[in-house]
Coordinates of C-alpha atoms in Angstrom, one line a residue:
L1 CA -135.4 135.4 42.9
K2 CA -136.2 131.9 41.4
K3 CA -137.0 131.3 44.9
I4 CA -139.1 134.1 45.1
K5 CA -141.0 133.9 41.6
K6 CA -143.5 131.4 42.9
M7 CA -144.8 134.1 45.6
N8 CA -146.6 136.0 42.5
C9 CA -144.8 139.6 44.8
K10 CA -145.2 142.8 42.3
K11 CA -142.1 144.2 44.1
V12 CA -138.6 143.4 45.3
L13 CA -136.5 144.8 47.5
I14 CA -132.4 144.1 46.8
H15 CA -129.8 144.4 49.4
D16 CA -126.1 144.3 50.4
S17 CA -125.6 142.5 54.1
A18 CA -122.6 144.7 54.0
R19 CA -125.1 146.9 55.0
P20 CA -126.4 146.0 58.5
N21 CA -128.2 149.4 59.3
P22 CA -130.9 150.5 56.9
S23 CA -133.9 152.7 58.1
K24 CA -137.2 151.4 58.6
D25 CA -138.3 154.8 56.7
L26 CA -135.9 154.5 54.1
V27 CA -137.4 151.2 53.2
N28 CA -140.7 153.2 53.1
K29 CA -139.5 155.6 50.8
I30 CA -138.3 152.9 48.4
I31 CA -141.6 151.0 48.1
H32 CA -143.4 154.2 48.2
N33 CA -141.5 155.2 45.1
L34 CA -141.8 152.3 43.4
K35 CA -146.0 152.7 42.7
K36 CA -144.6 154.6 39.7
N37 CA -141.3 153.8 38.6
H38 CA -139.1 150.4 38.3
A39 CA -136.2 150.9 39.2
V40 CA -135.4 152.6 43.0
V41 CA -132.2 153.3 44.6
P42 CA -130.8 155.7 47.5
V43 CA -128.2 157.5 46.6
I44 CA -125.7 160.3 49.0
K45 CA -124.2 162.8 47.6
I46 CA -120.5 163.1 47.2
N47 CA -119.4 166.1 49.4
D48 CA -115.5 166.0 49.1
A49 CA -113.2 166.6 46.1
T50 CA -113.3 164.2 43.8
K51 CA -109.9 163.1 41.8
R52 CA -108.7 160.2 39.8
A53 CA -105.2 158.9 40.2
K54 CA -102.8 156.4 39.0
E55 CA -100.1 155.0 41.4
N56 CA -100.3 157.3 43.6
T57 CA -100.6 160.0 41.9
I58 CA -103.8 162.6 40.6
F59 CA -103.8 163.1 37.3
K60 CA -107.1 164.4 36.9
N61 CA -109.8 166.3 38.9
I62 CA -113.1 165.4 38.6
A63 CA -116.8 167.5 39.1
R64 CA -119.1 165.9 42.0
N65 CA -121.7 167.3 40.7
S66 CA -123.8 164.9 38.7
L67 CA -121.5 162.3 40.8
R68 CA -123.3 159.7 43.7
F69 CA -122.8 157.0 46.4
A70 CA -125.1 154.2 45.4
Q71 CA -126.8 152.2 48.5
T72 CA -128.7 149.2 49.1
P73 CA -131.5 148.4 49.8
Q74 CA -132.8 149.1 46.0
G75 CA -136.2 148.5 44.9
F76 CA -137.5 146.9 41.6
T77 CA -140.8 146.3 40.3
F78 CA -140.2 142.3 40.2
K79 CA -141.2 141.1 36.3
K80 CA -138.6 144.1 35.6
I81 CA -135.2 143.0 37.3
Y82 CA -136.3 139.3 37.1
E83 CA -136.6 140.4 33.3
K84 CA -133.1 141.1 33.4
H85 CA -131.1 139.1 35.3
H86 CA -132.2 136.2 33.1
K87 CA -130.9 138.4 30.2
N88 CA -127.7 138.9 31.4
I89 CA -127.1 135.6 33.3
N90 CA -123.6 135.2 32.3
T91 CA -123.0 139.1 33.2
S92 CA -121.2 140.8 35.8
F93 CA -122.7 144.2 37.0
D94 CA -121.9 146.6 40.2
D95 CA -125.0 146.0 41.2
D96 CA -128.8 145.4 40.1
S97 CA -129.5 149.3 39.4
A98 CA -126.5 148.5 36.6
L99 CA -129.2 145.9 34.8
F100 CA -131.6 148.9 33.6
T101 CA -128.9 151.7 33.1
N102 CA -127.2 149.4 30.7
D103 CA -130.6 149.2 28.7
E104 CA -130.6 152.8 29.0
E105 CA -133.7 152.3 31.2
K106 CA -135.0 154.8 33.7
V107 CA -133.2 154.4 37.6
V108 CA -135.6 157.4 40.0
T109 CA -133.1 158.0 43.3
I110 CA -134.1 158.7 46.3
T111 CA -131.9 160.3 49.4
G112 CA -130.6 157.5 51.3
S113 CA -128.0 157.8 54.8
K114 CA -125.0 158.4 56.0
K115 CA -125.9 155.9 58.5
N116 CA -126.4 153.2 56.1
L117 CA -123.0 152.6 55.7
K118 CA -121.1 149.4 53.8
I119 CA -119.0 147.7 56.3
T120 CA -115.9 146.6 53.9
D121 CA -113.1 147.3 56.8
K122 CA -112.2 147.1 60.1
E123 CA -112.8 151.1 60.2
D124 CA -115.9 150.6 59.0
L125 CA -116.8 148.2 61.7
N126 CA -115.7 150.5 64.4
I127 CA -117.6 153.4 62.8
F128 CA -120.5 151.1 62.7
K129 CA -120.1 150.3 66.3
S130 CA -120.0 153.9 67.3
L131 CA -123.5 154.5 65.5
K132 CA -125.1 151.8 67.2
K133 CA -124.3 152.4 70.7
G134 CA -127.0 155.4 70.3
K135 CA -128.4 157.8 72.4
T136 CA -128.5 158.2 76.3
Y137 CA -131.6 159.5 77.8
S138 CA -132.1 159.6 81.7
G139 CA -135.2 159.8 84.1
I140 CA -135.5 160.7 87.1
G141 CA -138.1 159.2 89.6
F142 CA -139.1 159.7 93.5
D143 CA -141.6 158.4 95.7
I144 CA -142.4 158.7 99.6
H145 CA -145.0 156.8 101.9
R146 CA -146.4 157.0 105.4
L147 CA -145.1 154.6 107.6
V148 CA -148.4 153.1 109.7
K149 CA -149.0 149.7 111.9
G150 CA -150.2 147.0 110.6
R151 CA -148.3 147.1 106.7
K152 CA -145.5 145.3 106.0
L153 CA -142.3 147.1 104.5
Y154 CA -141.3 146.7 101.1
L155 CA -138.3 148.2 100.2
G156 CA -136.4 147.5 96.6
G157 CA -138.5 144.4 95.7
I158 CA -137.5 142.1 99.0
K159 CA -139.6 142.2 102.5
I160 CA -138.0 143.4 105.5
P161 CA -138.3 143.2 108.8
F162 CA -139.8 146.0 110.5
A163 CA -142.5 147.0 113.1
L164 CA -143.9 149.1 110.2
G165 CA -145.5 148.8 106.8
L166 CA -145.5 151.8 104.2
Q167 CA -149.0 153.0 103.3
G168 CA -150.4 153.1 99.9
H169 CA -152.5 151.3 97.2
S170 CA -150.2 148.9 96.2
D171 CA -147.5 147.2 98.3
A172 CA -146.3 150.9 98.8
D173 CA -142.6 150.2 98.1
P174 CA -141.2 153.6 97.3
V175 CA -138.0 152.4 95.7
L176 CA -139.2 150.5 92.9
H177 CA -141.8 152.9 93.0
A178 CA -139.5 155.9 92.2
L179 CA -137.3 153.4 89.9
I180 CA -140.7 152.9 87.7
D181 CA -140.8 156.6 87.4
S182 CA -137.3 157.0 86.5
L183 CA -137.7 154.5 83.5
L184 CA -140.9 155.5 82.8
G185 CA -139.1 159.5 82.6
A186 CA -136.1 158.2 80.7
C187 CA -138.4 156.3 77.9
K188 CA -141.0 159.1 77.1
L189 CA -143.7 156.5 78.3
G190 CA -146.0 159.0 81.1
D191 CA -145.4 158.0 84.7
I192 CA -146.7 155.0 87.3
G193 CA -149.8 156.5 87.9
K194 CA -150.8 156.8 84.4
L195 CA -150.1 153.0 83.6
F196 CA -150.9 151.7 86.7
S197 CA -153.7 153.8 88.5
N198 CA -154.5 153.6 92.4
K199 CA -158.0 153.8 90.9
N200 CA -157.7 150.1 89.5
K201 CA -158.9 147.7 91.7
K202 CA -156.9 145.1 90.5
Y203 CA -153.5 146.8 91.6
K204 CA -154.8 147.0 94.9
N205 CA -151.6 145.0 97.7
I206 CA -150.4 144.3 94.1
R207 CA -146.4 143.4 94.7
S208 CA -144.1 146.6 93.0
T209 CA -141.8 143.4 91.3
I210 CA -144.4 142.8 89.4
L211 CA -145.2 146.3 87.8
L212 CA -141.8 146.9 87.8
K213 CA -141.2 143.7 85.1
K214 CA -144.6 145.1 83.7
V215 CA -142.7 148.1 82.6
I216 CA -139.3 146.8 81.3
E217 CA -141.4 144.1 79.1
L218 CA -142.9 148.0 78.1
I219 CA -139.5 149.3 77.4
K220 CA -138.1 145.9 75.7
S221 CA -140.9 146.6 73.1
K222 CA -140.1 150.1 72.4
N223 CA -136.1 149.0 72.1
F224 CA -135.0 150.6 74.7
S225 CA -131.8 149.4 76.9
I226 CA -131.1 150.0 80.4
N227 CA -127.2 151.3 81.2
N228 CA -127.3 152.0 84.4
I229 CA -129.4 152.6 87.8
D230 CA -128.7 155.1 91.4
I231 CA -130.9 154.9 93.6
N232 CA -130.8 156.7 97.0
V233 CA -133.4 155.2 100.0
I234 CA -133.6 158.1 102.7
A235 CA -134.8 156.3 105.8
Q236 CA -133.9 157.1 108.9
K237 CA -134.7 153.5 109.8
P238 CA -134.3 151.0 109.0
K239 CA -130.7 151.5 108.0
I240 CA -130.7 150.0 104.5
K241 CA -126.9 149.3 104.4
K242 CA -127.7 145.8 105.4
Y243 CA -130.3 145.3 102.3
S244 CA -128.8 147.0 99.9
K245 CA -127.1 143.8 98.1
K246 CA -130.3 141.9 98.6
M247 CA -132.3 144.6 96.8
I248 CA -129.5 145.2 93.7
Q249 CA -129.9 141.1 93.6
T250 CA -133.6 141.1 93.2
I251 CA -133.7 144.7 90.5
S252 CA -131.0 142.7 88.5
K253 CA -133.3 140.2 88.0
I254 CA -136.1 142.2 86.8
C255 CA -134.6 144.4 85.1
E256 CA -132.4 141.9 83.4
I257 CA -129.5 143.4 83.8
N258 CA -126.2 142.6 85.5
P259 CA -126.0 143.9 89.6
N260 CA -122.3 145.7 89.1
Q261 CA -125.2 148.3 86.8
I262 CA -127.2 149.2 89.6
N263 CA -126.5 151.5 92.7
I264 CA -128.2 151.8 95.8
K265 CA -127.4 154.1 98.9
G266 CA -128.9 154.4 101.9
K267 CA -129.3 158.5 103.3
T268 CA -131.2 159.7 106.5
T269 CA -132.4 162.8 107.3
E270 CA -130.2 163.5 110.2
K271 CA -133.4 163.5 111.9
L272 CA -135.5 166.2 110.2
G273 CA -138.3 166.3 108.6
L274 CA -141.1 163.4 108.4
I275 CA -138.8 160.9 107.4
G276 CA -136.0 161.8 110.4
K277 CA -139.3 161.6 112.8
E278 CA -139.6 158.2 110.9
K279 CA -142.8 158.3 109.8
A280 CA -142.1 157.7 106.0
I281 CA -139.9 156.5 103.7
A282 CA -138.7 157.7 100.4

């Protein structure tokens, strides 16, 4: 507090580093409630039966209706908390809000979060790790392009020697286009047409590796990360197996993930339809 006094701040939040998971919403609520209060503490209700015990023996039941678990961060007007710490410099308290209750001053409570747990022992740490795994989202992408003369063939970010290439506004790489759509879909960020319109001249003949890099930057900015990628390349010719390893290496580098997190499979349509007649690749 002495260090930041010269900054002339009006409010201060004091946090226990043993609680590594406070939410942005919780912090904002504390700050908001400091507009009309000098001390704000997040608390959670106690749902378990509460007992007083001695030497492994319960000797008293405690009514839990008015009991709360106090959390951090705890918010204070700077002047007040500074004065109280200065006044009680040689006195120990359980937390900063106790300085106010000790002086019989008002401490306002707001609803805390069970996810804002305190890591005290190994079991707490394991619970925290399970929380941080977060939710998993899946996305599906599909793309198909017609094979034509006079175009280079790009699949999975690599150039493949072939008599025909794929028609499209960009390099027409259906593998990366489908991957981009699946990533955007999983993250609820639209689709490839929304981000890279084929009406925009700057994307004319652009390599899809560049587009994928932009999408990776976008999803990272939204705090998403890729767990794994599974791709089906549907083509009568060329045979995909020969090039799948290099595709995986290229995609893993762009997506900043390990190659073993990517799987690419080549499929034919048994000479059925446009793909089977070697007129398209999907």
